[in-house]
XYZ file of C-alpha atoms in Angstrom:
671
model
C 7.505 -15.525 16.484
C 4.056 -15.057 17.975
C 1.953 -13.452 15.287
C -1.699 -14.299 14.804
C -1.327 -14.202 11.029
C 1.225 -17.035 11.174
C -0.616 -19.231 13.654
C -3.114 -21.992 12.960
C -6.539 -20.373 13.152
C -8.819 -22.095 15.618
C -11.875 -20.407 14.162
C -14.950 -21.712 12.346
C -13.712 -23.033 8.988
C -10.322 -21.398 9.666
C -11.653 -17.939 8.785
C -9.138 -15.193 9.521
C -9.587 -14.011 13.145
C -10.115 -10.393 12.185
C -10.844 -9.305 15.754
C -7.358 -10.418 16.822
C -5.412 -8.989 13.875
C -3.813 -5.552 14.164
C -2.342 -3.450 11.382
C 1.082 -3.691 12.984
C 0.948 -7.499 12.590
C 1.056 -7.410 8.800
C 4.609 -6.212 8.064
C 6.460 -8.650 10.370
C 4.176 -11.495 9.289
C 4.914 -10.767 5.644
C 8.663 -10.758 6.258
C 8.496 -14.168 7.930
C 6.137 -15.577 5.292
C 8.402 -14.390 2.492
C 11.433 -15.961 4.151
C 9.604 -19.253 4.622
C 8.407 -19.238 1.040
C 11.923 -18.457 -0.174
C 13.258 -21.429 1.765
C 10.559 -23.677 0.315
C 11.401 -22.557 -3.220
C 15.122 -23.026 -2.635
C 14.475 -26.583 -1.434
C 12.601 -27.410 -4.641
C 15.213 -25.766 -6.853
C 18.074 -27.399 -4.987
C 16.645 -30.917 -5.021
C 19.392 -33.232 -6.343
C 16.936 -35.886 -7.508
C 15.799 -35.909 -11.106
C 12.942 -33.501 -11.717
C 9.487 -35.097 -11.670
C 5.968 -33.807 -11.695
C 5.669 -34.638 -7.987
C 8.914 -33.138 -6.710
C 8.771 -30.022 -8.877
C 5.315 -29.063 -10.153
C 3.271 -30.470 -7.280
C 5.921 -29.247 -4.883
C 5.369 -25.698 -6.163
C 1.622 -26.121 -5.665
C 2.189 -27.183 -2.056
C 4.265 -24.228 -0.821
C 3.459 -20.650 0.171
C 0.721 -21.470 2.683
C 1.781 -18.780 5.161
C 2.254 -16.194 2.419
C -1.208 -16.879 1.028
C -2.740 -16.447 4.480
C -1.019 -13.121 5.084
C -1.729 -11.684 1.654
C -5.292 -12.991 1.469
C -6.098 -11.285 4.744
C -4.234 -8.060 4.088
C -5.549 -7.331 0.611
C -9.080 -8.102 1.735
C -9.005 -5.313 4.302
C -6.788 -2.977 2.259
C -9.277 -2.896 -0.608
C -12.512 -2.801 1.348
C -11.583 -0.935 4.542
C -8.484 1.125 3.921
C -6.821 3.541 6.335
C -3.528 5.469 6.261
C -1.619 2.620 7.907
C -2.890 0.086 5.373
C -2.208 2.425 2.475
C 1.379 2.833 3.695
C 1.711 -0.950 3.987
C 0.457 -1.355 0.420
C 3.130 1.031 -0.798
C 5.773 -0.911 1.103
C 4.505 -4.354 0.123
C 4.145 -3.787 -3.626
C 7.863 -3.556 -4.562
C 8.777 -6.172 -1.968
C 6.318 -8.685 -3.425
C 7.282 -7.828 -6.988
C 10.936 -8.496 -6.148
C 10.060 -11.752 -4.392
C 8.103 -13.217 -7.289
C 10.613 -11.891 -9.816
C 13.268 -13.776 -7.866
C 11.228 -16.971 -8.156
C 10.490 -16.592 -11.862
C 14.169 -15.782 -12.446
C 15.456 -18.781 -10.468
C 17.486 -20.588 -13.151
C 17.772 -23.861 -11.239
C 14.038 -23.933 -10.600
C 13.189 -23.116 -14.201
C 15.554 -25.837 -15.397
C 13.626 -28.386 -13.345
C 10.271 -27.120 -14.614
C 11.577 -27.205 -18.190
C 12.896 -30.753 -17.713
C 9.475 -31.978 -16.592
C 7.835 -30.100 -19.448
C 10.210 -31.617 -21.997
C 9.401 -35.123 -20.713
C 5.648 -34.516 -20.435
C 4.505 -36.982 -23.086
C 5.985 -39.940 -21.238
C 4.852 -39.081 -17.719
C 1.338 -40.549 -17.809
C -0.197 -37.348 -16.467
C -3.896 -36.782 -16.047
C -5.465 -34.071 -18.159
C -5.521 -31.767 -15.141
C -1.873 -32.442 -14.321
C -0.871 -31.829 -17.930
C -2.747 -28.527 -17.841
C -1.010 -27.431 -14.618
C 2.379 -28.372 -16.069
C 1.723 -26.389 -19.248
C 0.516 -23.343 -17.318
C 3.453 -23.486 -14.893
C 6.011 -23.696 -17.680
C 4.289 -20.987 -19.712
C 4.104 -18.756 -16.651
C 7.843 -19.005 -16.096
C 8.621 -18.259 -19.741
C 6.235 -15.289 -19.877
C 7.692 -13.939 -16.634
C 11.158 -13.816 -18.138
C 12.725 -16.964 -16.703
C 14.761 -17.442 -19.870
C 16.261 -13.941 -19.707
C 19.902 -13.510 -18.676
C 22.307 -10.729 -17.856
C 21.200 -7.138 -18.289
C 17.793 -8.158 -19.658
C 17.077 -10.234 -16.568
C 18.151 -7.419 -14.252
C 16.058 -4.877 -16.140
C 12.983 -7.134 -15.979
C 13.232 -7.210 -12.187
C 13.402 -3.420 -12.051
C 10.398 -3.070 -14.391
C 8.259 -5.461 -12.358
C 9.080 -3.657 -9.133
C 8.312 -0.252 -10.582
C 5.026 -1.431 -12.114
C 3.943 -2.744 -8.733
C 4.679 0.626 -7.130
C 2.842 2.528 -9.854
C -0.238 0.313 -9.700
C -0.510 0.885 -5.968
C -0.083 4.634 -6.375
C -2.735 4.741 -9.107
C -5.239 2.949 -6.867
C -4.532 5.074 -3.821
C -4.727 8.325 -5.794
C -8.119 7.311 -7.141
C -9.365 6.369 -3.689
C -8.162 9.705 -2.319
C -10.012 11.686 -4.998
C -13.175 9.669 -4.444
C -12.932 9.978 -0.681
C -12.089 13.675 -0.432
C -14.587 15.265 -2.835
C -18.170 15.999 -1.881
C -20.664 18.747 -2.622
C -22.860 20.058 0.150
C -26.522 20.628 -0.669
C -28.976 22.957 0.986
C -32.707 22.351 0.929
C -33.118 24.279 -2.318
C -30.577 22.044 -4.003
C -32.739 18.928 -3.526
C -35.171 19.837 -6.283
C -36.348 16.780 -8.208
C -34.623 14.265 -5.973
C -36.809 11.357 -4.806
C -36.896 10.544 -1.120
C -34.488 7.619 -1.481
C -31.839 9.892 -3.021
C -32.333 12.539 -0.341
C -32.030 9.898 2.379
C -28.816 8.591 0.820
C -27.417 12.124 0.551
C -28.212 12.821 4.211
C -26.532 9.566 5.284
C -23.487 10.493 3.198
C -23.439 13.916 4.852
C -23.343 12.306 8.275
C -20.398 10.126 7.231
C -18.543 13.194 5.919
C -19.288 15.228 9.050
C -21.339 17.769 7.103
C -24.348 19.519 8.566
C -26.687 18.445 5.787
C -26.973 16.250 2.698
C -24.044 15.887 0.307
C -23.296 14.367 -3.077
C -20.221 12.135 -3.110
C -18.438 10.344 -5.935
C -19.923 7.003 -4.933
C -21.733 5.600 -7.980
C -24.708 4.628 -5.815
C -25.253 8.324 -5.035
C -23.932 10.331 -7.959
C -25.779 8.355 -10.644
C -29.259 8.869 -9.147
C -28.351 12.514 -8.495
C -27.570 12.903 -12.205
C -30.796 11.100 -13.069
C -33.153 13.201 -10.976
C -31.698 16.578 -10.019
C -33.442 19.430 -11.840
C -30.463 21.654 -11.028
C -28.488 21.484 -14.260
C -25.733 23.634 -12.753
C -25.215 21.184 -9.901
C -25.375 18.187 -12.224
C -22.549 19.758 -14.209
C -20.409 20.317 -11.112
C -20.974 16.765 -9.872
C -20.412 15.170 -13.264
C -17.175 17.044 -13.902
C -15.864 16.045 -10.469
C -16.801 12.416 -11.125
C -15.059 12.288 -14.489
C -12.022 14.244 -13.243
C -10.996 11.605 -10.699
C -7.277 11.053 -11.040
C -6.835 14.168 -13.172
C -7.024 17.029 -10.703
C -3.357 17.918 -10.612
C -1.190 17.639 -7.539
C -0.164 14.495 -5.704
C -3.183 12.405 -6.714
C -2.944 12.999 -10.458
C -2.690 9.713 -12.356
C -1.903 10.917 -15.877
C 1.892 10.693 -15.639
C 1.562 7.367 -13.823
C -0.528 5.955 -16.687
C 2.078 7.052 -19.223
C 4.907 5.434 -17.281
C 2.945 2.202 -16.810
C 2.301 1.933 -20.547
C 5.962 2.582 -21.375
C 7.162 -0.027 -18.888
C 4.684 -2.613 -20.143
C 5.959 -2.140 -23.666
C 9.566 -2.441 -22.551
C 8.728 -5.536 -20.523
C 7.214 -7.464 -23.441
C 9.884 -6.327 -25.870
C 12.396 -8.059 -23.586
C 10.305 -11.213 -24.032
C 10.256 -10.911 -27.807
C 6.719 -9.636 -28.392
C 5.836 -6.795 -30.747
C 3.524 -5.121 -28.247
C 1.773 -5.654 -24.941
C -1.580 -6.566 -26.501
C 0.005 -9.419 -28.474
C 1.622 -10.678 -25.262
C -1.492 -10.373 -23.128
C -3.984 -11.819 -25.597
C -1.843 -14.827 -26.451
C -3.309 -16.704 -23.469
C -6.913 -15.515 -23.873
C -9.768 -16.887 -25.955
C -9.501 -13.924 -28.328
C -5.819 -14.723 -29.047
C -5.116 -11.579 -31.130
C -5.747 -7.814 -30.987
C -7.382 -8.089 -34.410
C -10.050 -10.455 -33.080
C -10.808 -8.058 -30.226
C -11.027 -5.058 -32.522
C -13.360 -6.925 -34.876
C -15.725 -7.790 -32.017
C -15.748 -4.268 -30.633
C -16.407 -2.681 -34.004
C -19.169 -5.187 -34.810
C -20.924 -3.959 -31.676
C -19.898 -0.294 -31.967
C -21.663 0.389 -35.237
C -25.244 -0.524 -34.198
C -24.677 0.844 -30.683
C -23.520 4.232 -31.953
C -26.422 4.426 -34.400
C -28.848 3.806 -31.542
C -27.100 6.314 -29.276
C -27.165 9.041 -31.944
C -30.882 8.498 -32.484
C -31.516 8.603 -28.739
C -29.430 11.754 -28.333
C -31.604 13.583 -30.878
C -34.736 12.724 -28.897
C -33.189 13.792 -25.593
C -31.997 17.062 -27.082
C -35.525 17.866 -28.259
C -36.765 17.277 -24.714
C -34.102 19.652 -23.437
C -35.130 22.320 -25.957
C -38.734 21.962 -24.830
C -37.506 22.766 -21.324
C -36.081 26.008 -22.676
C -32.462 24.911 -22.274
C -30.255 26.267 -25.027
C -27.166 24.547 -26.337
C -26.345 20.936 -27.214
C -27.088 17.945 -25.008
C -24.221 17.630 -22.525
C -22.950 14.521 -20.711
C -24.498 15.756 -17.438
C -27.862 15.989 -19.210
C -28.069 12.469 -20.622
C -29.098 10.552 -17.498
C -31.591 13.236 -16.477
C -33.490 13.302 -19.754
C -33.064 9.582 -20.327
C -34.708 8.884 -16.972
C -37.611 11.140 -17.914
C -37.928 9.440 -21.293
C -37.818 5.997 -19.706
C -40.737 6.973 -17.519
C -42.670 8.117 -20.560
C -41.878 5.119 -22.755
C -42.193 2.379 -20.194
C -44.326 4.045 -17.540
C -41.355 3.406 -15.296
C -40.248 5.679 -12.479
C -37.067 4.768 -10.604
C -38.601 6.139 -7.408
C -41.556 3.802 -7.881
C -39.400 0.794 -8.748
C -36.674 1.080 -6.118
C -38.785 0.151 -3.041
C -39.257 -3.270 -4.630
C -35.527 -3.951 -4.726
C -34.566 -4.295 -1.080
C -30.997 -5.410 -0.537
C -32.069 -8.148 1.872
C -34.565 -9.633 -0.552
C -32.108 -9.470 -3.443
C -29.547 -11.376 -1.368
C -32.256 -13.934 -0.669
C -33.078 -14.069 -4.375
C -29.465 -14.739 -5.363
C -29.276 -17.504 -2.757
C -32.627 -18.979 -3.787
C -31.586 -19.275 -7.430
C -28.359 -21.015 -6.384
C -30.414 -23.421 -4.276
C -32.742 -24.278 -7.151
C -29.959 -24.590 -9.696
C -27.185 -26.257 -7.701
C -28.695 -27.437 -4.414
C -26.718 -24.963 -2.288
C -27.972 -23.877 1.136
C -26.923 -20.747 3.057
C -26.846 -20.450 6.850
C -25.739 -17.244 8.640
C -22.423 -17.465 10.481
C -21.701 -15.452 13.625
C -17.979 -14.755 13.261
C -15.825 -11.630 13.657
C -15.205 -9.922 10.319
C -13.148 -6.913 9.252
C -16.025 -4.408 9.314
C -19.384 -4.203 11.065
C -21.141 -4.028 7.685
C -19.902 -7.491 6.676
C -21.942 -10.674 7.005
C -21.013 -14.313 6.552
C -22.829 -17.505 5.617
C -21.856 -21.167 5.603
C -22.634 -22.727 2.233
C -23.590 -26.406 2.258
C -24.992 -29.016 -0.114
C -26.829 -32.054 1.217
C -25.404 -31.238 4.627
C -21.773 -31.146 3.477
C -19.697 -27.985 3.848
C -18.977 -26.272 0.525
C -17.676 -22.789 1.336
C -17.866 -19.678 3.477
C -19.411 -16.682 1.754
C -18.871 -13.124 3.028
C -20.899 -10.157 1.807
C -19.708 -6.550 2.241
C -22.370 -4.486 0.505
C -22.330 -0.832 1.610
C -20.358 2.135 0.299
C -17.987 3.928 2.685
C -15.057 6.276 2.394
C -12.531 3.567 3.273
C -13.588 1.310 0.389
C -12.419 1.663 -3.193
C -15.166 2.132 -5.744
C -16.777 -0.567 -7.832
C -17.711 -4.121 -6.976
C -15.596 -7.254 -6.921
C -15.299 -10.860 -5.822
C -12.204 -12.365 -4.268
C -11.245 -15.557 -2.482
C -9.336 -15.365 0.771
C -8.806 -19.083 0.314
C -9.347 -20.973 -2.934
C -10.757 -24.486 -3.304
C -8.157 -27.246 -3.659
C -7.549 -30.926 -2.864
C -3.748 -30.818 -2.838
C -1.670 -30.871 -0.704
C -4.777 -31.074 1.472
C -8.474 -30.563 0.951
C -9.500 -26.951 1.529
C -12.871 -25.295 1.060
C -13.031 -21.744 -0.303
C -13.672 -18.531 1.623
C -15.234 -16.126 -0.873
C -16.062 -12.424 -0.559
C -18.384 -10.177 -2.555
C -17.708 -6.449 -2.119
C -20.172 -3.824 -3.411
C -20.820 -0.118 -2.923
C -24.557 0.212 -2.341
C -26.072 3.156 -0.496
C -27.107 2.534 3.088
C -30.711 2.964 4.089
C -33.366 1.627 6.411
C -34.128 -0.529 4.580
C -31.339 -0.441 1.999
C -32.897 -0.087 -1.456
C -31.194 -0.931 -4.733
C -31.673 0.305 -8.245
C -32.293 -2.360 -10.846
C -28.676 -1.918 -11.975
C -27.519 -2.388 -8.379
C -29.479 -5.624 -8.198
C -27.800 -6.796 -11.395
C -24.422 -5.984 -9.840
C -25.299 -8.103 -6.809
C -26.210 -11.051 -9.029
C -23.105 -10.466 -11.175
C -20.694 -10.649 -8.245
C -22.525 -13.654 -6.824
C -21.995 -15.384 -10.173
C -18.251 -14.931 -9.621
C -18.717 -16.308 -6.100
C -20.448 -19.424 -7.446
C -17.498 -19.971 -9.792
C -15.254 -20.003 -6.712
C -17.578 -21.981 -4.440
C -18.455 -24.747 -6.912
C -14.864 -25.244 -8.049
C -13.873 -28.919 -7.899
C -10.258 -29.256 -9.003
C -7.123 -30.662 -7.432
C -4.743 -27.725 -7.605
C -5.114 -24.216 -6.187
C -3.465 -22.607 -9.227
C -6.356 -23.574 -11.535
C -9.161 -23.226 -8.997
C -12.301 -21.123 -9.333
C -11.827 -17.976 -11.373
C -8.244 -18.823 -12.392
C -9.257 -18.886 -16.049
C -8.664 -16.823 -19.173
C -9.572 -13.180 -18.553
C -12.116 -13.159 -21.372
C -13.781 -16.256 -19.886
C -13.860 -15.178 -16.251
C -16.876 -12.902 -16.735
C -19.049 -15.641 -18.257
C -20.376 -17.107 -14.972
C -20.981 -13.664 -13.475
C -22.732 -12.172 -16.483
C -24.706 -15.361 -17.043
C -26.021 -15.282 -13.463
C -27.444 -11.795 -14.048
C -30.071 -13.391 -16.293
C -31.776 -15.044 -13.327
C -32.653 -11.629 -11.918
C -34.785 -11.107 -15.022
C -36.759 -14.343 -14.558
C -40.370 -13.225 -13.857
C -40.991 -15.837 -11.152
C -37.870 -14.667 -9.271
C -39.024 -11.053 -9.364
C -42.566 -12.002 -8.357
C -41.254 -13.766 -5.252
C -38.501 -11.408 -4.129
C -39.292 -7.974 -5.586
C -41.707 -7.002 -2.831
C -42.428 -3.496 -1.573
C -40.315 -2.344 1.357
C -43.275 -0.822 3.203
C -46.305 -2.890 2.215
C -44.683 -6.235 1.506
C -46.795 -6.490 -1.639
C -45.369 -8.197 -4.689
C -44.490 -6.007 -7.624
C -47.680 -5.471 -9.647
C -47.731 -7.407 -12.915
C -47.945 -4.231 -14.989
C -44.882 -2.778 -13.260
C -43.051 -6.099 -13.570
C -43.800 -6.141 -17.287
C -42.501 -2.595 -17.605
C -39.296 -3.398 -15.701
C -38.557 -6.349 -17.974
C -39.523 -4.427 -21.111
C -37.143 -1.638 -20.127
C -34.218 -4.029 -19.537
C -32.582 -2.980 -22.807
C -33.575 0.682 -22.524
C -30.730 3.136 -23.199
C -28.509 0.283 -24.313
C -27.015 2.454 -27.049
C -25.618 4.785 -24.376
C -24.386 1.950 -22.159
C -22.737 0.108 -25.023
C -21.066 3.197 -26.457
C -19.509 4.253 -23.146
C -18.226 0.704 -22.584
C -16.868 0.029 -26.080
C -15.117 3.406 -26.105
C -13.205 2.428 -22.962
C -12.351 -0.980 -24.375
C -11.069 0.530 -27.638
C -8.882 3.053 -25.802
C -7.457 0.252 -23.660
C -6.706 -1.880 -26.738
C -5.119 1.035 -28.600
C -2.890 1.914 -25.646
C -1.374 -1.579 -25.779
C -1.594 -2.492 -29.472
C 1.345 -0.417 -30.679
C 4.081 1.769 -29.276
C 3.286 3.144 -25.835
C 1.887 6.671 -26.169
C 3.935 9.455 -24.621
C 0.686 11.301 -23.897
C -2.113 8.821 -23.130
C -4.691 11.604 -22.852
C -3.919 12.755 -26.393
C -4.185 9.183 -27.628
C -7.489 8.767 -25.799
C -8.833 11.882 -27.511
C -7.609 10.678 -30.910
C -9.251 7.257 -30.540
C -12.574 8.800 -29.550
C -12.427 11.237 -32.445
C -11.676 8.499 -34.966
C -14.564 6.413 -33.616
C -16.911 9.358 -33.859
C -17.728 9.332 -30.147
C -21.044 11.132 -29.542
C -20.318 14.386 -27.710
C -22.962 13.788 -25.036
C -21.429 10.471 -23.929
C -18.134 9.986 -22.117
C -16.016 6.878 -21.749
C -17.191 4.702 -18.890
C -13.653 4.859 -17.485
C -11.393 7.671 -18.648
C -7.663 6.983 -18.426
C -6.901 8.719 -15.078
C -9.482 6.578 -13.248
C -9.325 3.428 -15.397
C -8.411 1.172 -12.483
C -9.211 -2.001 -14.441
C -6.262 -1.200 -16.681
C -3.805 0.716 -14.507
C -4.216 -0.625 -10.959
C -2.566 -3.818 -12.174
C -2.223 -6.012 -15.236
C -5.539 -7.809 -14.693
C -7.674 -6.155 -17.353
C -4.926 -4.340 -19.239
C -5.520 -4.941 -22.942
C -8.450 -6.983 -21.665
C -11.309 -4.643 -20.799
C -13.029 -6.041 -23.896
C -13.459 -9.319 -21.976
C -16.819 -8.295 -20.484
C -18.223 -8.119 -24.009
C -16.432 -11.269 -25.147
C -18.034 -13.086 -22.214
C -21.388 -11.484 -22.961
C -21.372 -13.128 -26.380
C -21.238 -16.429 -24.490
C -23.570 -15.564 -21.606
C -26.422 -14.600 -23.922
C -25.988 -17.883 -25.773
C -25.573 -19.899 -22.566
C -28.816 -18.636 -21.042
C -30.537 -19.444 -24.315
C -29.567 -23.073 -23.640
C -31.778 -22.972 -20.540
C -34.613 -21.290 -22.427
C -34.396 -23.884 -25.191
C -34.546 -26.680 -22.626
C -36.960 -26.780 -19.697
C -36.669 -23.143 -18.650
C -34.331 -21.075 -16.467
C -34.161 -23.734 -13.738
C -33.809 -26.756 -16.018
C -31.906 -29.309 -13.880
C -30.079 -30.934 -16.796
C -28.709 -27.605 -18.017
C -27.779 -26.609 -14.456
C -25.802 -29.846 -14.079
C -24.096 -29.233 -17.415
C -23.203 -25.666 -16.421
C -21.659 -26.846 -13.164
C -19.928 -29.847 -14.737
C -18.349 -28.074 -17.686
C -17.823 -24.500 -16.462
C -18.398 -23.720 -12.780
C -16.566 -26.718 -11.317
C -13.694 -26.906 -13.765
C -11.757 -23.715 -13.023
C -8.835 -23.409 -15.413
C -8.356 -27.169 -15.810
C -8.950 -26.996 -19.575
C -8.919 -24.471 -22.396
C -11.797 -22.006 -22.046
C -13.080 -22.573 -25.562
C -13.130 -26.330 -25.019
C -15.054 -25.898 -21.764
C -17.699 -23.755 -23.434
C -18.084 -26.134 -26.355
C -18.461 -29.036 -23.911
C -21.361 -27.155 -22.337
C -23.044 -25.771 -25.458
C -21.707 -27.879 -28.289
C -20.363 -24.873 -30.195
C -19.050 -21.338 -29.840
C -21.570 -18.503 -30.324
C -21.574 -15.525 -32.672
C -22.120 -11.860 -31.877
C -25.791 -12.070 -32.898
C -26.859 -13.331 -29.467
C -25.230 -10.316 -27.809
C -26.857 -7.788 -30.146
C -30.235 -9.414 -29.638
C -29.780 -9.429 -25.871
C -28.933 -5.718 -25.889
C -31.827 -4.828 -28.160
C -29.441 -3.656 -30.877
C -29.503 -4.542 -34.527
C -26.541 -4.806 -36.865
C -26.471 -2.245 -39.622
């Protein structure tokens, strides 16, 4: 058939020809790609020769090229530039793909060949990387239910298909709630808002077709509104809408979906012989057990809560001085915390933000990568899926390394949050292929676009993920880039955030949008001094979410997840003025798919390592020490999932770290 998605792409670096792809191309292309992949799998399974690493494991690595092209392209646009047609395709594709991969994992002849190679592994003379791929392939089949038979096998297929449908529905419901809600503001409602917030609100109003400024549920708008608006009544309305995403009743309500997902996950792992989903999920992570995760979270919770309680008392006194009666509410925290930050650190977000221009922060992230790893970035003029997107060719010493695409601005068609994905992963087998990597963010548009300090950290964070993809240097696609343990995957991204805090980086790139002047030393000192400000609040809202996630999956699936959420928070002694960072109905990390389910703790697990890893640079020649940069690339960024995560970290640092580095980095003290 003639379908652009199935053709060879005569484009620079074989980037998807987005200008030639239509929504109606995706469904027929997927059907053909699935059929081709099925035939490839059948050929491997039906091979009459004795199973070998080459004709079974490497053969599996070599197939699915067309399917990867179709899915890589579709899910790129579906996540970052959705429309009704693409949402309908997602709903159709999810069960179809679940059934396809369940068919592969349940292919008895194929699993027999994989098992035969695995049984003979010690005598095959495999390289360390090949042995790792064999182990992961065999383990993946077993954990997918390849050994199940009869009714259990049939039920597993049904569960996988239903989970795929539910994850898609959860995501689309959340997007709908975020897209549809906005609050119009008249001129009197702008009290206290700095010019950059007003400008963002007016731009959002234009996008929504309103006559004036609006507040939307985009984090880049609602957070500064909560920080600066003197209208407590409007802050309350906006905050309640933000935290009610996915729990508004009607067709977009996610509460019943969450309950069904949890029940199906439990049933799924019980079929595999596990006591609970957390035990199943954590078996392959660095943490290994739910107990280890709980210990880490509680070690951090205690000092974080103590700090948050002390901060809440101060903020409540400020509120009383304003003549506001009643306890500090969640929609008050950011407002009074911002005022207190200004008093303590002589730091005003409106004064700081002009120094964090999006363009200069992109340049800063590139510059650090150049100094650390020798990478160079040259703009590429290629058609992309949205006018906001930009692309760069990444080279080193003149040799092509990767294509990097940045999609930075918030819009109604984009799901919330920020993420990194690879449309094509690095590999050397069956042929050499360079990665195509995308960073997607949700920053407010402006002329120029200005970021908060947290936004700038997000940009560096996602670019750290991109470096993990771009610097990957392994043979097989399945262990390339970020294909690592979930509680290791955030190490490169969180580590890269530290370079934003390097004074010489800020002096060079944090320049005023209007005057071009570098950030004054006194302001720079205040920005760095305030880096751990309000860390009690930030840590409490995060750990609460991680504990709820762990509890959901650590025992029997709760019939009423919202009741369980409330019980967990009560038992932890959650401060009343702080909410979970992600309440259950909009906890996409956990319910949009299995990615971070029973694994939201992984950001903190990685932070234990990232604080220690950056200390290695500080202990050596400084943040740009070439020897440490080479070690980081050699042992972590280039290795993908080719070895156990703990072994990779110890190869870099010589040991595993303790929680002390994290507490110090967050300005918290155990007690």
